[in-house]
Each structure stands twice: as C-alpha cells, then as structure tokens.
Amino acid sequence: MIRAFTTHKIRRTEELSSCLWDFRTLSASGDAPSGPVPSPIKAAVPGCWEAYPETANYRGRAVYSRKFVTDTEANIRLVFKGVSHTAEIMVDGQRVCGHYNAYTPFDAVLPCLKPGEHTLDVIADNSFSSASALHVPNDYQSYGGISRGVMLELLEDVYICRIHFTPVCKSVQTNQWSGKVQVCLVNLSEKPFEGDIELHIEGQPHKILPVEIGPKETSVLSCDDLPCRNVCPWSPETPVLYYLNAVLRDKASMREVDDLTERIGFREVRIEGRDILLNGKKLLIKGFCRHEDHPQFGCAIPFSAMQYDLTLIKDLGGNSVRTSHYPNDELFLDLCDEQGILVWEENHARGLSDEQMSNPNFEKQCEDCIREMVDAHYNHPSIYIWGILNECASHTELGRMCYKSQYELIRSMDRSRPVSSASCQFKTDICLDLPDVVSYNIYPKWYNDTPAAQYLAELYDWVQSSTDGRGKPFLITETGAGAVYGYRTPSRVKWSEEYQAQALEEQIRAVLAHKGCSGIYIWQFCDTRVCDDWFDKRPKTMNNKGIVDEYRRPKLAYEKVKELFRKLPQERTDV
Ligand code: ADA
C-alpha cells in the first residue's frame, strides 16, 4: 500500500512492493557476494534488513532484486518512496539513478523500454562515511533496506509529474476560499505537444487550461484563482478532505493521456503576533515527537502499525506529531490528514555540530532533502509548519549561514506555511531572527535539575529581552525524561517509570501554564533504537524517553500525560 487513496485512473500503475524480493549482502563496492547473506533469501519490501536475524546488526551494502514484465514498448517510471539510506537503481544491469537519504522519494524514468521481462536491482547502503553528512551515528537508528513502497508506472510521452495546490482563504468569517494550482508537465518525446488539462475539485466547476509544451521540455502551468465554493474547511475537529483531479488531453486525438489525483484540504495557517492561527483560531499544540521506529519493522512501519500509533496519540489527547528528525512516509501523512492530526514536518538533521555542518556534502544533502520533502508533501493539509536542522549549530556563524539559506529555500518553494527549527542553544542561539516561530527543546528535570517553570521562564525572558525572536510564537518542541519500561522503584530515581511520570507532569504543567507558549511536543512517543555508538548513554541501546515502549506498551507516564492533555483546552487563550 503506497497511499491511502487512488492517485491514477488513466495512468497504468503497478505496485512493485508489498511482496518478497530476492535479497543478499554485498561487498563494500561492486557486486561480489559478501557479508552475512551471500546467497539470496526472500525479504519483504517494504522492509528493513534489521528485521532478519542474519542482518539484525548489519551495516553495509545489500541488493534487492525482482523481475517485472512490460507488454509493449513504453516509457517506464520507477518511483521509490524511500530507500535507506543510499540507493543505486539498476535495470537489466544498467545503472539508471542513484539517491541519498532514506526519508525522501525519488524516481527514474526509462524512455521506450522494450517489452518483455526486466530485472530491477536496488542496491541499498546504510554505511557511515564522510560521503553521508546527515545519516551519521546518532541518537536514532539509520536502518538499511527498501523501507517504503515502490511503484512502476507506464507513462505516455507527456505526463503530469506533480500538482501543488495552495488553499487561499478570502474570508474566514464568511468561509470564502479559492485555490492556486501549479501543474508540472514533462514531455519525454522529440515532438511538441498541444492539448489541455482539466482540473476538477469535487463539487466545483471544472477548469480547463491550455497546454503547449516543446520537445523534451518541462513546463509548469498555473491557475491562480480556482474558485472553490461552499467548501468545508479542514481542521483537527473536522478534517474534511477533497480530491483534486487533473486530466491531460491530447488536442489532435482528444484522447485522455494522463491523470493525477491529489487530496487537499482548505485551511490557512497564519502567524499573528505570538500566535499560530489555523483558520483564524489560535493553535495550542499538544504533540509528540515520533521516530519511524519499531523493533520488528525498523523504520518500515506497516500501515496498521502507523494507525495504531495515531490511535494512541489521539487517546493521549494529542493533536500533533513532530516527524523528528526527517520527512515521513506519505502514507502516515495521509492518515494524519484524515484524522486531523497537525504535523510539524522537518528535513533530516539531528544535533550536527559546526564541524559536521562543514562536511562538503552537508548543504547539498540538506537542500535536496528540503526540495524533495516540500515537493512531495506540499498538498497535505495536516502539515502546518516546516522545520529544519534540529539542534544543529545555531550558535555559530557557519551554522547561521546554513539556517538562513535553508529557510530561504523553503520559503522560495512554499509561502503558505511558517518555518521553524528546534533549538537547544540555551541563551546562545544567534538565528532566532530567521524563523517565523521560535522553538526550543528543553530538558529541565532530566539533563539539569532546575524546576521546569523556572527554566522555561528564564529562556523565554531571554528570547524576549535579548533576541530578534521576541514577539514571535514560541513552541516547546521537545521535553521529556527517560524510563526503562517495567522499572518501578520506591526510590523514584531517574530511569524509573515513576520518575518519568513525575518529571513529565512538571514539564507539561509549566509549558501549558506559560502564556507565551503555543504548545508542547513530548520527547518522545515511543522508545526507539539508537546507533551502537550511543550505547553508553542509553540503556538497552534505546532512547527510553517514550511514553510507550518500543512495543507500544504504556508506561506510567501514559495516564499522566493523557490526564493533562485531555484536561487542557484545545484552543489557546489570550496571552
Ligand atoms: C535532543 C534531540 C533528540 C533526542 C533527545 C534526547 O533534544 O533532539 O533527538 O536525542 O535530545 O533524548 O536527549
């Protein structure tokens, strides 16, 4: 299952995942069999190789292979939703593309592939080296494998490669909306193409845009004022979604040659003073940071397990998820759209120092990740904010240059959402003038023993008095404490479930009572596996700050968080 809805009715598509592929491990370069699985075994795609006993701790290269059959000569597009973390794609022994980063989608278009049986090899590499600036030994696991879905598509010579829809709120009071639509088309052939594209949102009049596109060209068509009457706005309480359908027609034959359906929602995110407004209402975030992590599936979380996580988050009284620390599987975002869960989605980076940010690959890898994230996830109404560079060097001049250019890149692609970054530079951040929302990760009662309310007040007052972050909305993007599941003790020491529940109560009360805060994200939803190098700081080689453990079994803190989150109002009262 790739998405929660059908994206094409005209374009022929076939899912290549949701089945078993041949899998074997490879030497550090080339095709030589090596490592724990030198001869092929069957492995589930999507999946992580850590799910198999032989490769539970394998870091290196491996190849997944399968056949596919085409019945006519056709343009073929292979779409990979995520390969962890570096991919080389081969068709019939020829390299067709490569990609870095586990958490963003990519594709390869093969024009005029001959009919018959073809071999698809996906070489995945999860090793750490200076070539990889973002996947580094860290406080989460960089798994290996084809961790998200794979599609095969048959393309006509001209195809729709993406649609971006921006809802425009003309009046919140009278609920008047229109839409801006951008459609990107690609002509693979040597011939010019003429035709039209019909855009249609359910229940709305159709709109027809003429199309003229030269040989081998990519072209973006815009419609700036698509009328959208009597729509029901999207909100956490009423997550109403609409289908936006585009059909491409050839002028000469009047034949429908391609289509794409996207799912959209009508909501406006706006900053007003210290508030984040959703359709004019002040947001009060009660959220959870969530890694894509599961002891049985690694980062390749199956659909029903994703939904189980969201069920628990709702049960806990949560209204938001922070996709720490990378873009998430689109299927998860689809589920958030459907269930009114607000999403903070961020590019991939965690805790990188000045030195790590000086890696010559750093900027490009971050920017590729941003481009692929915003391009692919632009239409999700649940995403209300884009984040960048969690806890990186926002206290240094080099760091500041990176923050500045990455914010600029996001804003050049999407002006409809605010941007922010989760900082840990307590009173030393020099980037707070740059984002729309000031966000901090704080761990009073865990990494320091200052009372939570005092710690928060000092930080907030410093932001207001000494930085250009003053007057902006302020979010706590992480707070929490560790507890080893099942460890209960009358001494209530750190790592006990009792201590975690008590620390979280103090942290949550402090943040939600603070008039300047637009909300809180708890670190973290579930316990997660960390890289081996982190074993000495992390019992069980896990980050144990989950409210549930890795199998989603609730710790003592679960009921406390639920009680506090449910008791508090959904909406922020006046500052
Ligand atoms: C940081 C970081 C998280 C996690 C957390 C912790 O704030 O952003 O990824 O490492 O600390 O558990 O200490």
Coordinates of C-alpha atoms and ligand atoms in Angstrom, one line a residue:
M1 CA 0.0 0.0 0.0
I2 CA 1.5 3.3 -1.1
R3 CA -1.1 5.9 -0.5
A4 CA -4.5 6.0 1.3
F5 CA -6.3 6.8 -1.9
T6 CA -6.1 6.2 -5.6
T7 CA -3.8 8.6 -7.4
H8 CA -4.3 7.5 -11.0
K9 CA -7.2 6.1 -13.0
I10 CA -5.8 6.7 -16.5
R11 CA -2.1 6.2 -16.0
R12 CA -1.3 2.5 -15.7
T13 CA 0.5 1.7 -12.5
E14 CA 1.6 -1.4 -10.6
E15 CA 2.9 -1.7 -7.1
L16 CA 6.3 -3.5 -7.1
S17 CA 6.4 -3.6 -3.3
S18 CA 4.1 -5.5 -0.8
C19 CA 5.8 -8.7 -1.9
L20 CA 9.0 -10.6 -1.4
W21 CA 12.2 -9.7 -3.3
D22 CA 15.5 -11.6 -3.5
F23 CA 17.9 -10.1 -1.0
R24 CA 21.7 -10.6 -0.5
T25 CA 24.5 -8.7 1.1
L26 CA 27.4 -7.3 -1.0
S27 CA 31.0 -6.3 -0.5
A28 CA 31.8 -2.6 0.1
S29 CA 31.9 -1.9 -3.6
G30 CA 30.9 -3.9 -6.7
D31 CA 28.7 -6.9 -7.0
A32 CA 30.7 -9.6 -5.1
P33 CA 28.7 -11.6 -2.6
S34 CA 29.9 -10.9 0.9
G35 CA 28.7 -10.4 4.5
P36 CA 26.0 -12.3 6.4
V37 CA 23.7 -13.2 3.4
P38 CA 26.0 -14.0 0.5
S39 CA 23.3 -16.1 -1.3
P40 CA 19.8 -14.7 -1.9
I41 CA 17.0 -15.1 0.6
K42 CA 13.5 -13.8 0.3
A43 CA 12.9 -10.4 2.0
A44 CA 9.7 -8.3 2.4
V45 CA 9.6 -5.0 0.5
P46 CA 9.0 -2.5 2.1
G47 CA 11.2 -3.7 4.9
C48 CA 14.4 -3.1 6.8
W49 CA 17.1 -5.8 6.8
E50 CA 17.4 -5.4 10.6
A51 CA 14.1 -7.4 10.7
Y52 CA 16.1 -10.6 9.7
P53 CA 18.3 -12.5 12.2
E54 CA 21.3 -12.6 9.9
T55 CA 21.3 -8.9 9.3
A56 CA 19.9 -7.6 12.6
N57 CA 23.1 -5.5 13.1
Y58 CA 24.3 -5.3 9.5
R59 CA 25.8 -2.0 8.3
G60 CA 26.9 -2.1 4.7
R61 CA 25.6 -2.8 1.2
A62 CA 22.9 -5.2 0.0
V63 CA 20.9 -5.7 -3.1
Y64 CA 17.2 -6.4 -3.5
S65 CA 16.2 -7.9 -6.9
R66 CA 13.0 -8.7 -8.7
K67 CA 11.6 -9.1 -12.2
F68 CA 8.9 -7.1 -13.8
V69 CA 7.2 -7.5 -17.2
T70 CA 6.1 -4.9 -19.7
D71 CA 3.8 -5.9 -22.5
T72 CA 4.6 -3.0 -25.0
E73 CA 7.4 -0.7 -25.7
A74 CA 6.7 2.1 -23.1
N75 CA 8.1 4.9 -21.0
I76 CA 8.6 3.4 -17.6
R77 CA 8.8 5.4 -14.4
L78 CA 10.0 3.7 -11.2
V79 CA 9.0 5.5 -8.1
F80 CA 10.8 4.8 -4.8
K81 CA 9.2 6.3 -1.7
G82 CA 12.3 5.6 0.4
V83 CA 15.5 3.5 0.3
S84 CA 17.7 3.6 3.4
H85 CA 20.0 5.4 3.1
T86 CA 21.9 5.4 -0.2
A87 CA 20.4 3.8 -3.3
E88 CA 21.7 2.7 -6.7
I89 CA 19.0 1.6 -9.1
M90 CA 19.8 -0.8 -11.9
V91 CA 17.5 -2.1 -14.7
D92 CA 18.8 -5.0 -16.7
G93 CA 22.2 -4.5 -15.3
Q94 CA 22.4 -0.8 -16.3
R95 CA 22.5 1.9 -13.6
V96 CA 19.5 4.2 -14.0
C97 CA 19.8 6.5 -11.0
G98 CA 21.2 7.0 -7.5
H99 CA 19.8 8.7 -4.4
Y100 CA 20.9 9.7 -1.0
N101 CA 18.6 9.9 2.1
A102 CA 16.3 7.3 3.5
Y103 CA 13.4 9.6 4.0
T104 CA 12.6 11.2 0.7
P105 CA 11.1 9.8 -2.5
F106 CA 12.8 9.7 -5.9
D107 CA 12.2 8.3 -9.3
A108 CA 13.8 7.1 -12.5
V109 CA 12.2 7.5 -16.0
L110 CA 13.2 5.0 -18.6
P111 CA 12.0 6.1 -22.0
C112 CA 11.0 3.5 -24.6
L113 CA 11.8 0.4 -22.6
K114 CA 11.4 -2.7 -24.8
P115 CA 8.6 -5.2 -24.0
G116 CA 9.5 -8.3 -22.0
E117 CA 10.9 -9.4 -18.7
H118 CA 13.3 -7.0 -16.9
T119 CA 15.4 -7.2 -13.8
L120 CA 15.3 -4.5 -11.2
D121 CA 18.2 -4.3 -8.7
V122 CA 18.1 -1.9 -5.9
I123 CA 21.4 -1.6 -4.1
A124 CA 20.9 -0.1 -0.6
D125 CA 23.8 1.1 1.6
N126 CA 23.4 2.2 5.2
S127 CA 27.1 2.6 6.0
F128 CA 28.5 5.7 7.6
S129 CA 31.3 7.6 5.9
S130 CA 32.1 11.2 5.1
A131 CA 30.0 10.9 1.9
S132 CA 27.0 10.9 4.2
A133 CA 26.6 14.1 6.1
L134 CA 23.1 13.5 7.5
H135 CA 23.0 9.8 8.2
V136 CA 25.7 9.7 10.9
P137 CA 26.0 7.6 14.1
N138 CA 23.2 9.2 16.1
D139 CA 20.5 9.0 18.8
Y140 CA 18.3 7.0 16.4
Q141 CA 19.0 4.2 14.0
S142 CA 19.8 4.5 10.3
Y143 CA 18.3 1.3 9.1
G144 CA 19.1 -0.5 5.8
G145 CA 16.7 -1.6 3.0
I146 CA 13.8 -0.5 0.8
S147 CA 11.9 0.9 3.6
R148 CA 9.0 2.4 1.8
G149 CA 6.8 1.5 -1.2
V150 CA 7.9 1.1 -4.9
M151 CA 5.7 1.7 -7.9
L152 CA 6.0 1.1 -11.6
E153 CA 4.2 3.5 -13.9
L154 CA 3.7 3.4 -17.6
L155 CA 3.9 6.9 -19.0
E156 CA 2.7 8.5 -22.2
D157 CA 5.2 10.8 -23.9
V158 CA 3.7 13.7 -21.9
Y159 CA 2.9 13.2 -18.2
I160 CA 1.9 15.1 -15.1
C161 CA 4.8 15.0 -12.7
R162 CA 3.2 16.9 -9.9
I163 CA 0.5 19.2 -8.7
H164 CA 0.7 21.7 -6.0
F165 CA -2.5 23.1 -4.5
T166 CA -2.5 26.1 -2.2
P167 CA -5.8 26.9 -0.5
V168 CA -6.4 30.7 -0.3
C169 CA -8.7 32.0 2.4
K170 CA -10.5 35.1 1.3
S171 CA -12.6 35.4 4.4
V172 CA -12.6 33.2 7.5
Q173 CA -15.9 34.7 8.7
T174 CA -17.9 34.0 5.6
N175 CA -15.8 30.9 4.7
Q176 CA -14.7 32.0 1.3
W177 CA -11.9 30.2 -0.5
S178 CA -10.1 29.9 -3.7
G179 CA -7.1 27.8 -4.8
K180 CA -3.8 28.3 -6.5
V181 CA -2.8 25.3 -8.6
Q182 CA 0.5 24.6 -10.2
V183 CA 0.8 21.6 -12.5
C184 CA 4.2 20.4 -13.7
L185 CA 4.2 18.6 -17.0
V186 CA 7.1 16.7 -18.7
N187 CA 7.4 15.9 -22.4
L188 CA 9.7 12.9 -22.9
S189 CA 9.4 12.9 -26.7
E190 CA 11.1 14.7 -29.5
K191 CA 7.8 16.1 -30.7
P192 CA 5.9 19.2 -29.4
F193 CA 2.6 18.5 -27.6
E194 CA -0.6 20.5 -27.7
G195 CA -3.7 19.8 -25.6
D196 CA -5.3 20.8 -22.4
I197 CA -5.6 19.9 -18.8
E198 CA -8.8 19.7 -16.9
L199 CA -8.7 20.5 -13.2
H200 CA -11.6 19.4 -11.0
I201 CA -12.2 19.6 -7.3
E202 CA -15.2 17.5 -6.2
G203 CA -18.4 19.6 -6.1
Q204 CA -16.7 22.5 -8.0
P205 CA -16.9 23.6 -11.7
H206 CA -14.1 22.2 -13.9
K207 CA -11.3 24.5 -15.1
I208 CA -9.6 23.9 -18.4
L209 CA -6.0 25.1 -19.0
P210 CA -4.4 25.0 -22.5
V211 CA -1.1 23.1 -22.7
E212 CA 1.7 23.7 -25.2
I213 CA 4.9 22.0 -24.5
G214 CA 8.1 21.7 -26.6
P215 CA 10.1 18.6 -27.2
K216 CA 11.9 17.3 -24.1
E217 CA 10.6 20.2 -22.1
T218 CA 9.3 20.5 -18.6
S219 CA 6.6 23.1 -18.1
V220 CA 4.7 24.5 -15.1
L221 CA 1.1 25.7 -15.7
S222 CA -0.5 27.9 -13.1
C223 CA -4.1 28.7 -12.2
D224 CA -4.1 31.5 -9.6
D225 CA -7.7 31.7 -8.7
L226 CA -9.5 28.4 -8.9
P227 CA -12.9 29.2 -7.4
C228 CA -13.9 26.8 -4.5
R229 CA -17.4 27.4 -3.3
N230 CA -19.2 26.1 -0.2
V231 CA -16.2 24.1 0.9
C232 CA -15.9 22.7 4.4
P233 CA -12.6 23.9 6.0
W234 CA -10.1 21.3 7.2
S235 CA -9.3 21.5 11.0
P236 CA -8.3 19.0 13.7
E237 CA -12.0 18.7 14.6
T238 CA -13.4 18.5 11.1
P239 CA -10.6 17.0 8.9
V240 CA -12.6 17.3 5.6
L241 CA -10.6 16.4 2.5
Y242 CA -11.3 16.9 -1.2
Y243 CA -10.0 15.2 -4.3
L244 CA -8.3 17.5 -6.8
N245 CA -8.2 15.6 -10.1
A246 CA -6.2 16.6 -13.2
V247 CA -6.7 15.0 -16.6
L248 CA -4.4 15.7 -19.6
R249 CA -5.9 15.5 -23.1
D250 CA -4.2 15.5 -26.4
K251 CA -5.6 18.1 -28.8
A252 CA -5.3 16.1 -32.1
S253 CA -6.9 12.9 -30.9
M254 CA -8.9 14.3 -27.9
R255 CA -7.5 11.3 -26.0
E256 CA -7.0 11.4 -22.3
V257 CA -3.3 10.6 -22.0
D258 CA -2.6 11.1 -18.3
D259 CA -4.1 12.0 -14.9
L260 CA -3.2 12.6 -11.3
T261 CA -5.4 12.9 -8.2
E262 CA -4.2 14.7 -5.1
R263 CA -6.0 15.1 -1.8
I264 CA -6.4 18.6 -0.4
G265 CA -7.9 20.4 2.5
F266 CA -9.0 24.0 2.9
R267 CA -7.1 25.6 5.8
E268 CA -5.0 28.6 6.3
V269 CA -2.0 28.8 8.6
R270 CA -1.1 32.4 9.7
I271 CA 1.1 34.0 12.3
E272 CA -0.4 36.9 14.2
G273 CA 1.9 38.3 16.9
R274 CA 2.6 35.5 19.3
D275 CA 0.0 33.1 17.9
I276 CA -0.1 30.5 15.2
L277 CA -3.6 30.7 13.7
L278 CA -5.4 27.9 11.9
N279 CA -8.4 29.3 10.0
G280 CA -8.2 32.2 12.4
K281 CA -8.2 30.1 15.6
K282 CA -5.2 30.1 17.9
L283 CA -3.4 26.8 18.0
L284 CA -2.4 25.1 21.2
I285 CA -0.2 22.2 20.3
K286 CA -0.3 19.1 22.4
G287 CA 2.0 16.9 20.5
F288 CA 4.5 14.0 20.4
C289 CA 7.9 13.7 18.6
R290 CA 7.8 10.4 16.8
H291 CA 10.6 8.5 15.1
E292 CA 9.6 5.9 12.5
D293 CA 10.9 3.1 14.6
H294 CA 9.6 -0.3 15.6
P295 CA 11.5 -3.3 17.0
Q296 CA 10.1 -5.7 14.4
F297 CA 9.9 -3.4 11.3
G298 CA 12.7 -0.9 11.8
C299 CA 11.7 2.3 10.1
A300 CA 9.4 0.5 7.6
I301 CA 6.3 0.8 9.7
P302 CA 3.3 -1.1 8.2
F303 CA 0.1 0.7 7.6
S304 CA -1.8 -0.8 10.6
A305 CA 1.0 -0.1 12.9
M306 CA 1.1 3.5 11.8
Q307 CA -2.6 3.8 12.5
Y308 CA -2.1 2.1 15.9
D309 CA 0.4 4.9 16.8
L310 CA -2.1 7.6 15.8
T311 CA -4.8 5.8 17.8
L312 CA -2.6 6.0 20.9
I313 CA -1.7 9.6 20.2
K314 CA -5.4 10.5 20.0
D315 CA -6.1 8.5 23.1
L316 CA -3.5 10.5 24.9
G317 CA -5.3 13.7 23.9
G318 CA -2.6 14.7 21.4
N319 CA -3.4 16.9 18.4
S320 CA 0.0 16.9 16.7
V321 CA 3.1 14.9 15.6
R322 CA 6.6 16.2 15.0
T323 CA 8.2 14.0 12.4
S324 CA 11.5 14.0 14.2
H325 CA 14.0 14.2 12.6
Y326 CA 13.2 13.7 8.9
P327 CA 10.3 13.6 6.4
N328 CA 7.9 10.8 7.0
D329 CA 6.2 8.2 4.9
E330 CA 3.4 9.8 2.9
L331 CA 1.0 7.1 4.0
F332 CA 1.5 8.3 7.6
L333 CA 0.8 11.9 6.4
D334 CA -2.3 10.7 4.6
L335 CA -3.5 9.2 7.9
C336 CA -2.8 12.5 9.7
D337 CA -4.8 14.4 7.0
E338 CA -7.7 12.0 7.5
Q339 CA -7.7 12.2 11.3
G340 CA -7.0 15.9 11.9
I341 CA -3.5 15.4 13.3
L342 CA -1.4 18.5 12.8
V343 CA 2.1 17.8 11.6
W344 CA 5.4 19.5 12.1
E345 CA 7.5 18.0 9.3
E346 CA 11.2 18.6 9.2
N347 CA 14.2 18.0 7.0
H348 CA 16.7 15.4 8.0
A349 CA 19.3 16.5 10.5
R350 CA 19.9 15.9 14.2
G351 CA 22.4 17.5 16.5
L352 CA 25.0 18.2 13.9
S353 CA 28.0 20.3 15.1
D354 CA 29.8 23.1 13.3
E355 CA 32.3 20.5 12.2
Q356 CA 29.7 18.1 10.9
M357 CA 27.9 21.0 9.1
S358 CA 31.3 21.8 7.4
N359 CA 31.2 18.4 5.6
P360 CA 31.3 19.5 1.9
N361 CA 28.2 17.4 1.3
F362 CA 26.1 18.9 4.1
E363 CA 24.4 21.8 2.3
K364 CA 23.6 19.9 -0.8
Q365 CA 22.2 16.9 1.1
C366 CA 20.1 19.2 3.3
E367 CA 18.8 21.1 0.3
D368 CA 18.0 18.0 -1.7
C369 CA 16.1 16.7 1.3
I370 CA 14.1 20.0 1.6
R371 CA 13.3 20.1 -2.1
E372 CA 12.1 16.5 -2.1
M373 CA 10.1 16.9 1.1
V374 CA 8.3 20.1 0.1
D375 CA 7.7 18.9 -3.4
A376 CA 6.2 15.6 -2.4
H377 CA 4.3 16.7 0.7
Y378 CA 3.1 20.2 -0.3
N379 CA -0.6 19.2 -0.5
H380 CA -1.0 17.7 2.9
P381 CA -3.3 20.0 4.9
S382 CA -2.1 18.4 8.1
I383 CA 1.4 19.9 7.7
Y384 CA 1.1 23.3 9.3
I385 CA 4.8 24.1 9.6
W386 CA 8.2 23.1 8.1
G387 CA 11.2 22.5 10.4
I388 CA 14.9 22.4 9.6
L389 CA 18.1 21.4 11.3
N390 CA 17.0 20.1 14.7
E391 CA 19.6 21.0 17.4
C392 CA 22.3 21.9 14.9
A393 CA 24.9 24.7 15.4
S394 CA 22.5 27.7 15.5
H395 CA 25.0 29.4 17.8
T396 CA 27.8 29.8 15.3
E397 CA 28.3 32.0 12.2
L398 CA 28.7 29.0 9.9
G399 CA 25.5 27.5 11.4
R400 CA 23.7 30.7 10.8
M401 CA 24.6 30.7 7.1
C402 CA 23.1 27.2 6.8
Y403 CA 20.0 28.1 8.7
K404 CA 19.5 31.2 6.6
S405 CA 19.9 29.5 3.2
Q406 CA 17.7 26.6 4.2
Y407 CA 14.8 28.9 5.4
E408 CA 15.2 30.8 2.1
L409 CA 14.9 27.7 0.1
I410 CA 11.7 26.5 1.9
R411 CA 10.2 30.0 1.5
S412 CA 11.0 30.0 -2.2
M413 CA 9.0 26.8 -2.5
D414 CA 6.2 27.4 -0.1
R415 CA 5.0 30.7 1.3
S416 CA 1.8 29.2 2.8
R417 CA 3.4 27.7 5.9
P418 CA 5.6 29.1 8.6
V419 CA 9.1 27.8 9.2
S420 CA 11.0 27.0 12.4
S421 CA 13.8 25.0 13.9
A422 CA 14.0 23.1 17.2
S423 CA 17.0 24.7 19.1
C424 CA 18.9 23.5 22.1
Q425 CA 21.2 26.6 22.2
F426 CA 20.1 27.8 25.6
K427 CA 20.6 31.6 25.6
T428 CA 23.3 31.3 22.8
D429 CA 21.2 30.9 19.6
I430 CA 22.0 33.6 17.1
C431 CA 19.4 32.5 14.5
L432 CA 16.1 33.5 16.2
D433 CA 15.5 36.4 13.8
L434 CA 15.2 33.9 10.9
P435 CA 12.2 31.6 11.6
D436 CA 8.5 32.6 11.9
V437 CA 8.2 30.6 15.1
V438 CA 10.9 30.3 17.9
S439 CA 11.2 26.7 19.0
Y440 CA 13.2 25.2 21.8
N441 CA 14.0 21.7 23.1
I442 CA 14.3 21.8 26.9
Y443 CA 15.0 19.1 29.4
P444 CA 14.7 20.5 32.9
K445 CA 14.3 17.6 35.5
W446 CA 16.4 15.4 33.2
Y447 CA 19.6 16.9 31.9
N448 CA 19.5 19.6 34.6
D449 CA 17.7 19.8 37.9
T450 CA 16.2 23.3 37.5
P451 CA 12.5 23.4 38.2
A452 CA 10.7 23.3 34.8
A453 CA 8.8 26.6 35.2
Q454 CA 11.9 28.5 36.2
Y455 CA 14.0 27.1 33.3
L456 CA 11.3 27.9 30.8
A457 CA 10.7 31.4 32.2
E458 CA 14.4 32.2 32.0
L459 CA 14.7 31.0 28.5
Y460 CA 11.5 32.8 27.3
D461 CA 12.5 36.0 29.0
W462 CA 15.9 35.9 27.3
V463 CA 14.3 35.4 23.9
Q464 CA 12.0 38.4 24.5
S465 CA 14.6 40.7 26.0
S466 CA 17.8 39.8 24.1
T467 CA 17.0 38.4 20.7
D468 CA 15.2 39.2 17.5
G469 CA 13.0 36.2 18.2
R470 CA 11.0 38.5 20.5
G471 CA 7.3 38.8 19.8
K472 CA 7.1 35.6 17.7
P473 CA 5.1 32.5 18.6
F474 CA 7.1 30.2 20.9
L475 CA 6.9 26.4 20.9
I476 CA 8.5 23.8 23.1
T477 CA 9.5 21.2 20.5
E478 CA 10.9 18.6 23.0
T479 CA 10.7 17.9 26.6
G480 CA 10.7 14.7 28.5
A481 CA 12.6 12.2 30.7
G482 CA 13.8 8.6 30.3
A483 CA 12.2 5.5 31.8
V484 CA 13.1 1.9 31.3
Y485 CA 9.8 0.0 30.7
G486 CA 8.9 -2.0 33.8
Y487 CA 11.5 -0.4 36.1
R488 CA 9.5 0.7 39.1
T489 CA 11.1 1.6 42.4
P490 CA 10.1 3.4 45.6
S491 CA 13.2 5.5 45.3
R492 CA 11.7 7.1 42.1
V493 CA 15.2 7.5 40.6
K494 CA 15.9 8.6 37.1
W495 CA 15.2 5.8 34.6
S496 CA 12.2 4.6 36.7
E497 CA 8.7 4.9 35.4
E498 CA 7.8 6.9 38.5
Y499 CA 10.4 9.5 37.8
Q500 CA 9.4 9.9 34.2
A501 CA 5.8 10.4 35.1
Q502 CA 6.6 13.0 37.7
A503 CA 9.1 14.9 35.5
L504 CA 6.6 15.0 32.7
E505 CA 3.9 16.3 34.9
E506 CA 6.1 19.2 36.0
Q507 CA 7.2 19.9 32.4
I508 CA 3.8 19.8 30.9
R509 CA 2.2 21.9 33.6
A510 CA 5.0 24.5 33.2
V511 CA 4.7 24.8 29.4
L512 CA 0.9 24.8 29.2
A513 CA 0.6 27.3 32.0
H514 CA 3.1 29.7 30.3
K515 CA 1.2 32.4 28.5
G516 CA 3.9 32.8 25.8
C517 CA 3.9 29.1 24.7
S518 CA 1.9 27.9 21.7
G519 CA 2.3 24.4 22.8
I520 CA 4.4 21.4 23.6
Y521 CA 5.9 18.3 21.9
I522 CA 6.8 15.5 24.3
W523 CA 10.0 13.7 23.6
Q524 CA 9.0 11.1 22.6
F525 CA 6.1 9.0 21.6
C526 CA 7.8 5.5 21.8
D527 CA 11.2 4.1 22.8
T528 CA 13.5 3.9 19.8
R529 CA 16.6 2.0 18.9
V530 CA 19.8 4.2 18.7
C531 CA 23.1 3.7 16.9
D532 CA 25.5 1.4 18.6
D533 CA 27.9 4.2 19.4
W534 CA 25.3 5.7 21.8
F535 CA 25.1 2.6 24.0
D536 CA 26.9 4.2 27.0
K537 CA 24.3 6.9 27.3
R538 CA 21.3 4.8 26.5
P539 CA 20.2 1.7 28.5
K540 CA 19.3 -1.2 26.1
T541 CA 20.9 0.9 23.3
M542 CA 17.5 2.6 23.1
N543 CA 16.3 6.1 23.6
N544 CA 14.0 5.4 26.5
K545 CA 12.0 8.6 26.7
G546 CA 9.0 7.1 25.1
I547 CA 5.6 7.4 26.8
V548 CA 5.1 3.9 25.4
D549 CA 8.0 1.4 25.0
E550 CA 9.2 0.1 21.7
Y551 CA 6.3 -2.4 21.5
R552 CA 3.9 0.4 22.4
R553 CA 3.2 -0.8 25.9
P554 CA 2.2 2.2 28.0
K555 CA 4.5 3.3 30.8
L556 CA 3.2 5.0 34.0
A557 CA 3.6 8.4 32.3
Y558 CA 0.9 7.4 29.7
E559 CA -2.0 8.0 32.1
K560 CA -0.5 11.2 33.5
V561 CA 0.1 12.7 30.0
K562 CA -3.4 11.7 29.0
E563 CA -5.0 13.3 32.0
L564 CA -3.1 16.6 31.5
F565 CA -3.5 16.7 27.7
R566 CA -7.2 15.9 27.9
K567 CA -8.0 18.4 30.7
L568 CA -6.5 21.3 28.9
P569 CA -8.3 23.4 26.4
Q570 CA -7.8 22.8 22.7
E571 CA -7.5 26.4 21.9
R572 CA -5.0 28.9 23.3
T573 CA -6.5 31.6 25.4
D574 CA -5.1 35.2 25.3
V575 CA -1.5 36.0 26.0
Ligands
ADA1 C1 17.6 16.0 21.7 C2 17.3 15.5 20.3 C3 16.6 14.2 20.3 C4 17.0 13.3 21.4 C5 16.8 14.0 22.8 C6 17.3 13.2 24.0 O1 16.8 17.0 22.1 O2 16.7 16.4 19.5 O3 16.8 13.6 19.1 O4 18.3 12.9 21.3 O5 17.6 15.1 22.8 O6 16.7 12.1 24.2 O7 18.2 13.6 24.6

